[in-house]
Steps between C-alpha positions, in 0.01 A plus 500: 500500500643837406574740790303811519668823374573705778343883496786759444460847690792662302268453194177590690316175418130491532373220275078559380317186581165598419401341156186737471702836591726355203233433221389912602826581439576353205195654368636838565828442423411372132079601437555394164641164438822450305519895479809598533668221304776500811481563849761509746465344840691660845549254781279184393618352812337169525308556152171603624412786289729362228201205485236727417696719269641263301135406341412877406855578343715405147828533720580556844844515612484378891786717724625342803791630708531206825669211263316221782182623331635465113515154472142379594385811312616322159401151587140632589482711186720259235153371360400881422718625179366872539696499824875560580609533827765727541702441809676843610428842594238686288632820556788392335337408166481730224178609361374313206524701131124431431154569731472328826319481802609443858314312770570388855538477861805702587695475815384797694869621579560537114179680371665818416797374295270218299283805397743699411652274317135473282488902460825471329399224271416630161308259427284426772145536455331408887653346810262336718665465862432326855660797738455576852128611572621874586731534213211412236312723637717770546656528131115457349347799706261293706586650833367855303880602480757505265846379410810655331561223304098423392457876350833493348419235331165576424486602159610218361369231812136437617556324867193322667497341811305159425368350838687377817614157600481406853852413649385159600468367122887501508765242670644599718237777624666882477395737726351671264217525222588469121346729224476445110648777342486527101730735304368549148662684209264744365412407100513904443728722756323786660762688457742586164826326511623859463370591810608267791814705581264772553287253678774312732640818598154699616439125653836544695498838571093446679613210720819652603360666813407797645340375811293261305350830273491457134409869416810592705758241361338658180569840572906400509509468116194723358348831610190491727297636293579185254428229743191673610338484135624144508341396783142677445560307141548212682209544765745469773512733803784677606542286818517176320777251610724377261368127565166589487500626165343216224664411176208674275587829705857484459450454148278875530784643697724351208322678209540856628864488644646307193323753270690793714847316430 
């Protein structure tokens, strides 16, 4: 009988054991079958999401880093040609030349870098992701605040927060909640390519803090009067804290200031 792998904390392991939590989000990670033609896994771990992926996708390309793991991983999945099983750190991989997808339940400890690492891929079109309940829902918005990161990215990225999983569908238990987030590349930018230097920079510049005032960390690059025809463009009030400001507001704030440059 084969010993059981033992759970590594370096790597943050926290395997899903719930089958129906897994059909959901496969669902979400792929709502059309076989569309993209390749989708890349991070952390299939014991292969559970890999399982229900596999069915709804042309390729997928299974990343493991804990080599204990790799080896059962391709015996369970040698009958299933769309799937290779990758053993070795995803964020090490380089982004495929052609469309893809990403899907999976990601160590909690290495949330940021994994999706950074799928901003920066050119050719990444959604990334569907298992993260700690709190970060999920603080990147999407649903705590009715905002991120640097989500309205940098905005323009070109639609993030949703997609439901919560219970911490007790996982082995071993975390302490905390998970959260589905999905990242998905907009099919038309809101923004001109020509503009997102404009864009980054006004970004930047708003979250860069003046005790947590926008109109004031404003004020440090453009006159007053400016940023006070932005923000009644904007329907924002002068009092408005830089995290409390939406995406479709910043994009008001956005229209004015650029058009000043």
């Amino acid at each position: 009988m084969a010993r059981p792998t033992h759970v590594s904390r370096a790597l943050s392991q926290n395997f899903l054991t719930d089958r129906a939590t897994a059909d959901r989000f496969a669902r979400l990670a792929v709502p059309r079958p076989h569309r993209p033609p390749l989708v890349l896994e991070v952390g299939a771990g014991k292969g559970a999401l890999t399982d229900v992926l596999a069915p709804r996708c042309r390729e997928l390309l299974a990343y493991e880093i804990d080599p204990r793991l790799v080896p059962a991983l391709r015996a369970r999945f040698s009958g299933t040609p769309q799937v290779r099983v990758i053993g070795g750190d995803f964020l090490a991989a380089r982004p495929p030349g052609g469309p893809f997808s990403v899907a999976g339940n990601v160590p909690f400890s290495r949330t940021a870098d994994v999706v950074d690492w799928c901003l920066r891929a050119p050719g990444l079109m959604d990334a569907t992701l298992l993260t700690q309940l709190e970060y999920a829902r603080k990147r999407t918005g649903d705590y009715g605040s905002w991120t640097l990161l989500t309205i940098r990215t905005w323009p070109r990225y639609e993030w949703r927060f997609l439901g919560r999983v219970t911490r007790t569908r996982f082995r071993p238990v975390p302490r905390v909640d998970a959260g589905i987030v999905r990242i998905e590349r907009r099919r038309t930018p809101l923004l001109d390519p020509t503009a997102y230097d404009d864009w980054r920079h006004l970004v930047e510049l708003g979250f860069s803090g003046v005790g947590g005032s926008l109109h004031a960390s404003l004020r440090r690059a453009h006159p007053r009067r400016r940023v006070d025809a932005a923000f009644r463009a904007a329907r924002l009030d002068p009092p408005a804290l830089v995290g409390e400001v939406p995406p479709e507001q910043w994009l008001g704030l956005h229209d004015v200031l650029a058009a000043a440059r």
